[in-house]
XYZ file of C-alpha atoms in Angstrom:
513
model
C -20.908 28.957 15.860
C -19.556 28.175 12.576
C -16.554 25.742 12.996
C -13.183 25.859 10.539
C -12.550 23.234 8.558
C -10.602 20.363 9.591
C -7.058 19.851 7.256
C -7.471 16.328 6.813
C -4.173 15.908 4.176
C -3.551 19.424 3.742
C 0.336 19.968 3.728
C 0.076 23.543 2.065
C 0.190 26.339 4.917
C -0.901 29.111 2.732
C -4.095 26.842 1.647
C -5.337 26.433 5.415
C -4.309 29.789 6.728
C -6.113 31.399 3.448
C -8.983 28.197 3.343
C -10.373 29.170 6.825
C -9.053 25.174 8.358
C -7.729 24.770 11.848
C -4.166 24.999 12.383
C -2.386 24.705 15.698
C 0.378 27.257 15.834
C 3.650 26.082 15.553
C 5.329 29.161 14.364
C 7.076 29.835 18.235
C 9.273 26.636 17.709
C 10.382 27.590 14.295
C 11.501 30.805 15.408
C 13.709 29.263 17.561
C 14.857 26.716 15.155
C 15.920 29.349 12.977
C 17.860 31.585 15.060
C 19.449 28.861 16.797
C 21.018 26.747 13.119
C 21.908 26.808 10.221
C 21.432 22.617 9.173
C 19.211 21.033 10.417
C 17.438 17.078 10.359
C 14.148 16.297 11.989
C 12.713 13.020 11.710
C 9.184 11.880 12.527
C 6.953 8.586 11.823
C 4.669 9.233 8.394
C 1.581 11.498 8.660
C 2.979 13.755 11.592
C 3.118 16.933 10.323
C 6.924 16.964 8.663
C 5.327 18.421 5.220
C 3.113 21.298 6.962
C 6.253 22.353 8.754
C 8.594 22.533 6.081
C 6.124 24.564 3.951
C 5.759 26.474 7.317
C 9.291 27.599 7.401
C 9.208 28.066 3.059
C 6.354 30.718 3.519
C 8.481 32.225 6.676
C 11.472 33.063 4.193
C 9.672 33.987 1.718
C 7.836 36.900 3.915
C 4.828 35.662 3.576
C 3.413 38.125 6.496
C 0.066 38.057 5.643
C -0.634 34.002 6.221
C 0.644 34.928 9.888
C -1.400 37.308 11.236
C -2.023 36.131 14.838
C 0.758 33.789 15.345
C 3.166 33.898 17.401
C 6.141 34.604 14.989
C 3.969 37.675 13.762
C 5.644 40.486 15.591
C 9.314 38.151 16.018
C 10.405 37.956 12.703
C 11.718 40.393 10.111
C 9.703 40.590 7.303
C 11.316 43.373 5.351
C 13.931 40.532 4.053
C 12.876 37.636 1.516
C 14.860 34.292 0.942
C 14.843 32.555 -2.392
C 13.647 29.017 -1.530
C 14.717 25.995 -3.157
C 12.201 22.857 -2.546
C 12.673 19.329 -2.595
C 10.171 16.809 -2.249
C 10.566 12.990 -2.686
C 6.516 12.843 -1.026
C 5.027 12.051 -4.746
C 5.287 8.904 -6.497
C 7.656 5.692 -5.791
C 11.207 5.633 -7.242
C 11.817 2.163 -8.789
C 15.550 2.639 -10.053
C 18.411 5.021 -10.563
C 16.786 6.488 -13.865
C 13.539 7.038 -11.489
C 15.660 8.922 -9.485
C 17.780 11.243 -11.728
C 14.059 12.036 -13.119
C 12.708 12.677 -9.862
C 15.848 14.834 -9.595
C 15.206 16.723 -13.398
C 12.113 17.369 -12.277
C 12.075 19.109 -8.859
C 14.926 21.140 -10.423
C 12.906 22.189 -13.442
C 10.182 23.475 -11.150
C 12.392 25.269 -8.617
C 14.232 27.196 -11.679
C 11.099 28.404 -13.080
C 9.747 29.592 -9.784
C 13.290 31.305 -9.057
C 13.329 32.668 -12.861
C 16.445 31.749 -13.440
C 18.007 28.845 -16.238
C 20.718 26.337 -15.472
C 24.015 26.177 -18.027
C 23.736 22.385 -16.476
C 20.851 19.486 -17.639
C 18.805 19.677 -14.606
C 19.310 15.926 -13.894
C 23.080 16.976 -13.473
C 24.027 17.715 -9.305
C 25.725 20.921 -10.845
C 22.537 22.015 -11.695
C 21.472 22.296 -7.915
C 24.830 23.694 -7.381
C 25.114 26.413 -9.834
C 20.691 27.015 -9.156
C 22.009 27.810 -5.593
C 24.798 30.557 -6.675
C 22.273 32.028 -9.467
C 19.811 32.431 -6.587
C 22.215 34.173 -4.471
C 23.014 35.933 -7.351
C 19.775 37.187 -8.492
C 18.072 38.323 -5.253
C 21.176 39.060 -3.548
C 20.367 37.237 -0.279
C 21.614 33.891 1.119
C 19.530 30.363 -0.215
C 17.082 28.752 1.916
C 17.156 24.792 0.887
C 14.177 22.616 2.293
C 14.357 18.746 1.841
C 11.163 16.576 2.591
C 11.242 13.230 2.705
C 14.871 12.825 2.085
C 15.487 9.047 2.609
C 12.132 7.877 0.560
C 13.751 6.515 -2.221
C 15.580 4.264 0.167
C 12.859 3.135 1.912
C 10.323 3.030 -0.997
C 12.971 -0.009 -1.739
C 14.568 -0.909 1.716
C 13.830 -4.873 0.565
C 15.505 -4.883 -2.421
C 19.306 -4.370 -0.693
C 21.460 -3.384 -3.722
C 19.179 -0.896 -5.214
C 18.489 0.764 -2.021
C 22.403 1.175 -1.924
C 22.884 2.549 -5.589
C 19.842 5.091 -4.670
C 21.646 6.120 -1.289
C 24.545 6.783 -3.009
C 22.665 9.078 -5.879
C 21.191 10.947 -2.762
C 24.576 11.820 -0.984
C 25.739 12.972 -4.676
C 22.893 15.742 -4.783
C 23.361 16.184 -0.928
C 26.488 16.923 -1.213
C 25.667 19.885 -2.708
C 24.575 21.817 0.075
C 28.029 21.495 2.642
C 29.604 23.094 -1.062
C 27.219 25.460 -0.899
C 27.657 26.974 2.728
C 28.781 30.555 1.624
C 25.775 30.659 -0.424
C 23.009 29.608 2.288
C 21.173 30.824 4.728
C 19.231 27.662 5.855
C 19.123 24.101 5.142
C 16.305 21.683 6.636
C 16.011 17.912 5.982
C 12.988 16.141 6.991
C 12.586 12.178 7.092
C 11.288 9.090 8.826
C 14.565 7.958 9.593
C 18.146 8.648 10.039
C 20.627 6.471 7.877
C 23.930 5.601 9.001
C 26.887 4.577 6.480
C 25.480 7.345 4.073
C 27.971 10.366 3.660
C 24.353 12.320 3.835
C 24.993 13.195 7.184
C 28.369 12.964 7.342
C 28.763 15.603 4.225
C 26.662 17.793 6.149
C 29.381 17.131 9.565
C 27.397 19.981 11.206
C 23.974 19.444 10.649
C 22.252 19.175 13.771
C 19.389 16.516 14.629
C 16.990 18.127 16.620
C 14.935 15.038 16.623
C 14.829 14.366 20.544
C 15.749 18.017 21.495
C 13.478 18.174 24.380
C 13.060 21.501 23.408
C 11.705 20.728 20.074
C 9.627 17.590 21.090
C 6.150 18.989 19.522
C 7.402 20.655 16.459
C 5.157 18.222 14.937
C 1.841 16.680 16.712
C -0.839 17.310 18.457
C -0.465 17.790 22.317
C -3.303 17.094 24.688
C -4.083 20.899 25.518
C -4.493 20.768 21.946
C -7.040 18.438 21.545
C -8.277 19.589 24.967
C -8.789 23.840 24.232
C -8.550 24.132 20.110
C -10.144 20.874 19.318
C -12.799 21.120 22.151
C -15.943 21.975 19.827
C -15.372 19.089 17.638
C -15.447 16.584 20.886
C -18.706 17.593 22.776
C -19.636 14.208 24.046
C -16.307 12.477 23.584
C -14.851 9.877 26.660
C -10.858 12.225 26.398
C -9.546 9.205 28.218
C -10.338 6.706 25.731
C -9.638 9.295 22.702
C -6.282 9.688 24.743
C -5.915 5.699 25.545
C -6.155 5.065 21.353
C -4.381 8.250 19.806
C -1.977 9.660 22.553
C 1.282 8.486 23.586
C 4.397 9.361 20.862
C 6.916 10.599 23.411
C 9.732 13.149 21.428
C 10.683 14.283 25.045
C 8.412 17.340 25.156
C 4.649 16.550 25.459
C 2.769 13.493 25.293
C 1.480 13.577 21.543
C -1.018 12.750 19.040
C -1.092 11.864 15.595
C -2.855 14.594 14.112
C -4.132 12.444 11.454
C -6.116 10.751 13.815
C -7.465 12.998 15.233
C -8.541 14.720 12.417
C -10.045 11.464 11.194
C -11.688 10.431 14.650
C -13.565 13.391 14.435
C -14.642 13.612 10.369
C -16.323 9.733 11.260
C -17.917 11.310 13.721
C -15.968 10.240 16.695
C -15.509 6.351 15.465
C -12.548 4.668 17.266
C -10.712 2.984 14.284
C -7.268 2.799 13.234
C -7.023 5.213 11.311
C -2.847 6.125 10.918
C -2.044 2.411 11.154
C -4.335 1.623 7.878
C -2.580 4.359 6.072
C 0.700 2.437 5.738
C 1.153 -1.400 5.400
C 4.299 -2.706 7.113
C 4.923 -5.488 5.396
C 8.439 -5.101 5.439
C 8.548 -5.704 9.048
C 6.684 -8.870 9.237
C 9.125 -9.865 6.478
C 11.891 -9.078 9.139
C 10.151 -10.647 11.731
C 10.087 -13.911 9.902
C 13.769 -13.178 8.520
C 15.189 -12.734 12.302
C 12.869 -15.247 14.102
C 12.395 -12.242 16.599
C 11.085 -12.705 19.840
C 7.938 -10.868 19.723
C 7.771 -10.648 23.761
C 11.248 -8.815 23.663
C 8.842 -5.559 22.716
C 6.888 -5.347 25.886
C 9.928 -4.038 27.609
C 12.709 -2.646 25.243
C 15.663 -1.219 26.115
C 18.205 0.642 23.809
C 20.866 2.937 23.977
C 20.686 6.631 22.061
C 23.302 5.535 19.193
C 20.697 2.895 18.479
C 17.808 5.140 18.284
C 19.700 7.175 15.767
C 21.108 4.541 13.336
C 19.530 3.046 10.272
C 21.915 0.611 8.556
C 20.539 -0.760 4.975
C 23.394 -3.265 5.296
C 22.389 -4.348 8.532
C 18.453 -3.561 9.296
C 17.422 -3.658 12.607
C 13.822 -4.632 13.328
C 13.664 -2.302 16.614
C 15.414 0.924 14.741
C 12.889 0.637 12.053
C 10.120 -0.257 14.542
C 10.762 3.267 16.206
C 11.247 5.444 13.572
C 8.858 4.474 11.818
C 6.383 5.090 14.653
C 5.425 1.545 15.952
C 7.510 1.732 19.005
C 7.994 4.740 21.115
C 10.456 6.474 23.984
C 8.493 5.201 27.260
C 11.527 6.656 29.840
C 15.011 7.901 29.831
C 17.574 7.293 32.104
C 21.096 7.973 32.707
C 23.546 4.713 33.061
C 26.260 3.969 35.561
C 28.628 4.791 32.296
C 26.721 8.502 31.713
C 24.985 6.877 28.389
C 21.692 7.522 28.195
C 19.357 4.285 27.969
C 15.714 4.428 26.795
C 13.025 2.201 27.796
C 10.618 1.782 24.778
C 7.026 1.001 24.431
C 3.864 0.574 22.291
C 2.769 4.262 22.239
C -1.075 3.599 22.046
C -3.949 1.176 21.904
C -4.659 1.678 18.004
C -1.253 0.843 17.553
C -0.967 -2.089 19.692
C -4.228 -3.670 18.893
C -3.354 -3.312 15.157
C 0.207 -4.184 14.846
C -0.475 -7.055 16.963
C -3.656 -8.154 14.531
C -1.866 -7.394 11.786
C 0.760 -10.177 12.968
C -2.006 -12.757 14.060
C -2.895 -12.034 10.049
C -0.136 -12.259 8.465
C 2.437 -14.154 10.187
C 0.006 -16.566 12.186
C -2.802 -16.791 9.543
C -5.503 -17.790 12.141
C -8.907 -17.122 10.375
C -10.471 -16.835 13.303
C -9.320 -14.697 15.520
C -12.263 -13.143 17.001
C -13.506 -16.322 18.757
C -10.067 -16.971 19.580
C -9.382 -13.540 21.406
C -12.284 -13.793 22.728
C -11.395 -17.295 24.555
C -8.760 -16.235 25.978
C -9.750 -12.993 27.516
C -12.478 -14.683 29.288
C -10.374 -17.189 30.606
C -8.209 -15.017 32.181
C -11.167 -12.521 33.477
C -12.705 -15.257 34.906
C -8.939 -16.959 36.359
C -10.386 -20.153 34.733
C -7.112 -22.227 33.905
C -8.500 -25.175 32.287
C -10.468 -22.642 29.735
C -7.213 -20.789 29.321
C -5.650 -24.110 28.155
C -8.278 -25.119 26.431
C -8.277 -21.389 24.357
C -3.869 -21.508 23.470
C -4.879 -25.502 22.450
C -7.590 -24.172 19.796
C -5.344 -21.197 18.755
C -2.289 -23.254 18.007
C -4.494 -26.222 16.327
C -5.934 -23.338 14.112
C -2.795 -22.022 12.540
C -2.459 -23.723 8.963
C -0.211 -27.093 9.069
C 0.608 -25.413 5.681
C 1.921 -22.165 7.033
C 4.469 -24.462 9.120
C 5.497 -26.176 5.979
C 6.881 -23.258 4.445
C 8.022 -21.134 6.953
C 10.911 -22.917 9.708
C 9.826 -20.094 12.375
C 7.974 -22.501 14.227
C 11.335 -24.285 15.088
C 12.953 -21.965 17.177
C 11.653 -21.355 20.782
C 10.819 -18.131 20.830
C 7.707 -19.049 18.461
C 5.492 -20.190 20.623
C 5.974 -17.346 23.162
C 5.764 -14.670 20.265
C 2.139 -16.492 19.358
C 1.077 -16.274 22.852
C 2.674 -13.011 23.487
C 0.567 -11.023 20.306
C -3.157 -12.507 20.918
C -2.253 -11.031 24.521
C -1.214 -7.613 23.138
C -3.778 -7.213 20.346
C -6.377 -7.431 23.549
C -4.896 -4.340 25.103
C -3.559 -6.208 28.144
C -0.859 -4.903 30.239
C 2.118 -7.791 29.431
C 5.443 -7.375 30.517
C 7.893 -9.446 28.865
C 11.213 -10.985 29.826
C 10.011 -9.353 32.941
C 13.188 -8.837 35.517
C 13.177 -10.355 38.858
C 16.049 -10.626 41.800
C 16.338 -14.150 40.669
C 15.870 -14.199 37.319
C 13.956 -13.152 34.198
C 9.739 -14.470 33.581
C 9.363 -14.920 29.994
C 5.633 -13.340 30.341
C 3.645 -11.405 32.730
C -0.115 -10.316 32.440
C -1.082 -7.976 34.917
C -5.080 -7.453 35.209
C -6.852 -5.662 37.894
C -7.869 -8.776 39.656
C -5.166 -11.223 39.306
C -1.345 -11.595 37.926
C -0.415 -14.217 35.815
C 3.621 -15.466 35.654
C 4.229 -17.530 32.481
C 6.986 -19.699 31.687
C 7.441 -21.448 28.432
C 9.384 -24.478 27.370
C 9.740 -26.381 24.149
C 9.940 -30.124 23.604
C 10.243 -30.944 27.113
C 13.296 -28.780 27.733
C 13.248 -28.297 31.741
C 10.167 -28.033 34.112
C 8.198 -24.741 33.488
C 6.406 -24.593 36.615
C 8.519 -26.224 38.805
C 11.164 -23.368 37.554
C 8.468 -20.798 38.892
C 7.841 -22.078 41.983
C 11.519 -22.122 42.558
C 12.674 -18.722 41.572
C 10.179 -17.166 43.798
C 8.568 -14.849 41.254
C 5.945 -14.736 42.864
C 7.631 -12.896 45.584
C 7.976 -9.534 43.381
C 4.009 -8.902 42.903
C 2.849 -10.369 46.028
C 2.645 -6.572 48.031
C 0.148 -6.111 45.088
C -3.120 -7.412 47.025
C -3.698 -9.391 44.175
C -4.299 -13.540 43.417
C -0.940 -14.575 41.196
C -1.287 -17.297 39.180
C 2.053 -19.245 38.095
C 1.803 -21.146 34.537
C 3.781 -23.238 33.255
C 3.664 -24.140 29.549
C 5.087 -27.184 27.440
C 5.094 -26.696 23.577
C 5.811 -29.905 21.221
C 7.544 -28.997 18.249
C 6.266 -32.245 16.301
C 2.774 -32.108 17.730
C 3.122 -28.003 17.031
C 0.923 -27.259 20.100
C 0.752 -27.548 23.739
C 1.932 -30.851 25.103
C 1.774 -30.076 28.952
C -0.019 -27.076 31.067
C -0.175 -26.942 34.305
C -0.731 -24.402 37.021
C -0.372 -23.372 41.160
C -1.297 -20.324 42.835
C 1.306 -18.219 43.879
């Protein structure tokens, strides 16, 4: 049997519907999408799908019946009727200044004008160029405008480090978006896709009815692939394959519907011939987060057990970046559970969504932040200290890790002088091992700054800098112990003393629990 081709960066639906690739049918969920709005925002983490979608819904309005024979929307949708389509795309090329961006702007709008056959009175840098393109359209084919955004907010995040320019280029964007809630006689459908959701911005507030259909449980794998996916239409390309490790590195992005995947790696898993490597997390740097990591002194550990409210989730403030918001949307951090508070907010418990990503955010910390050359040994240390429950070799691996970070890294960077260091050292050699660690873990009597939970033993950590209070005295006298003891398992309480001048441990000591 002659397998199709796998769309490994293929965004064009026409090109894999007509190119004999795989495609997992997503038309059923755009059906509903577009007989249930009119404007509507989805964002997604990078490489998910947004692009394939959009072009999805382009080659829907303009009755392209022939690239959906078989699908479910097929025999649903009436193809006697063709949209004109206007299409924006920031997905190409970085935008580097205001100029950049009225270019960018010139440029779409040439395209879409000579696709539609129709000429602009306006320059098509001008924003009444997209407004007067959108009442020739209607004009000419005598149907309501489709508009279909992708990658909306790129120009802002292409420059989210450089403040005021990301603020001049926000403001440019609203000016063009603002074009569509003057348009609304003229459309029929508007659809803006991004990786995250900006507050402050008049883009959504211009567009006061656009709905986010982001965490509509409903609409949780409009993008993605779900495990029967990978289980029924990938099953041919994954004779052999362990599906609980494919599903322990790949699955795990939680939109409220399914479980998903990445369909880039998945794709990629199985054109290396079923290497597990990470593949999505090499595809983007995130340097800008380890820059706010530094910035805000975060406390790494925090991450193991998250806990925001919905407003958060949806909120991206260039005046006011959040490590956590940006962690999310942009697809290191994940919904874990939901849950309704005594006030009827929702609250949502985030977490790591896979091991690729934890292993390689966590590495790419130890790398950057940390700059410990040698890692491997280190890692290595320390899991086999706590495999084995040998304390002294535990203490013996944290002394060699914190003697092997660079006195010169210290030097020029003060986040060594704020507690929550040490912990966040500890806490990311743990995490880039694939551990289970719960952090700031909650007790009756308290909160344990780190857990590690192994299927032989449970370790309670405590941490304390320059001699500030006894760590395991502080254990023993909370009781946390208590809360894993119904567990079967041997707890080990340790309590760790970090020296700011020394910059390593100055006491360790431990008791069994």
């Amino acid at each position: 049997m002659t397998l199709k081709k796998l769309p490994i960066g293929i965004q064009t639906f026409s090109q894999i519907r007509e190119g004999d690739y795989v495609y997992i049918d997503k038309t059923a969920l755009a059906y509903e999408l577009l007989q249930s709005y009119k404007y509507v925002f989805l964002s997604r983490p990078r490489r998910f799908g947004k692009s394939l979608f959009l072009d999805t819904l382009r080659n829907i309005f303009e009755g392209q019946k022939h690239l959906f024979s078989g699908l479910a929307i097929e025999d649903q949708w009436d193809w006697s009727v063709s949209y004109p389509v206007i299409h924006i795309s920031f997905a190409e090329g970085k935008i580097k200044s205001c100029d950049d961006l009225a270019d960018k702007f010139e440029e779409i709008f040439i395209i879409n004008q000579e696709r539609l056959g129709i000429t602009c009175q306006f320059e098509a840098r001008d924003r009444r160029c997209f407004s007067e393109m959108i009442r020739k359209a209607h004009e000419k084919y005598q149907q309501q405008v489709v508009v279909l955004v992708d990658e909306y907010d790129k120009p802002i995040l292409d420059n989210i480090t450089n403040t005021p320019l990301a603020q001049e280029l926000r403001d440019g964007l609203v000016n063009f978006y603002s074009v569509i809630k003057g348009s609304d006689e003229f459309l029929r459908f508007a659809f803006l896709t991004g990786v995250s959701k900006f507050t402050k911005t008049s883009i959504f507030s211009g567009l006061n009815n656009i709905t986010d259909i982001s965490l509509q449980r409903k609409f949780g794998d409009i993008c993605g692939y779900s495990q029967q996916d990978v289980e029924t239409t990938f099953a041919p390309y994954l004779t052999g394959v362990d599906m609980k490790k494919v599903k322990e590195w790949y699955n795990g992005y939680n939109f409220l519907g399914n479980q998903m995947y990445n369909p880039f790696d998945i794709l990629k898993f199985i054109a290396n011939e079923h290497t597990f490597k990470n593949y999505w997390f090499e595809s983007g740097t995130p340097t800008f987060l380890m820059e706010l990591i530094k910035k805000q002194h975060y406390f790494l550990p925090n991450l193991a057990d998250l806990r925001v409210d919905e407003k958060l989730l949806n909120s991206f403030d260039i005046d006011n970046l959040d490590l956590e918001v940006i962690l999310y949307q942009s697809g290191y951090l994940t919904i874990d559970t939901v849950q309704t508070t005594l006030f009827d907010t929702l609250e949502y418990t985030l977490k790591i969504p896979n091991k690729e990503v934890k292993q390689s955010l966590n590495d790419y910390i130890i790398d950057t932040l940390i700059k410990d050359k040698r890692s491997i040994p280190t890692k290595t240390h320390i899991y086999k200290s706590l495999l084995e429950a040998d304390m002294p070799g535990f203490q013996q691996a944290l002394t060699s890790l914190f003697a092997s970070i660079p006195y010169n890294h210290f030097t020029k960077n003060d986040i060594q002088n704020y507690e929550g260091f040490y912990a966040s050292v500890v806490y990311v050699y743990l995490q880039s091992l694939g551990l289970n660690i719960i952090g700031e873990d909650v007790t009756n009597t308290g909160r344990i700054d780190l857990t590690i939970k192994m299927e032989q033993a449970i370790y309670i950590l405590e941490f304390k800098v320059d001699g500030k209070g006894k760590a395991l005295q502080q254990l023993k006298d909370k009781g946390y112990a208590a809360k894993y003891q119904s567990e079967g398992k041997d707890i080990y309480l340790i309590g760790i003393h970090f020296s700011t001048q020394e910059k390593n441990l100055s006491h360790f000591e431990w008791a069994r629990g």
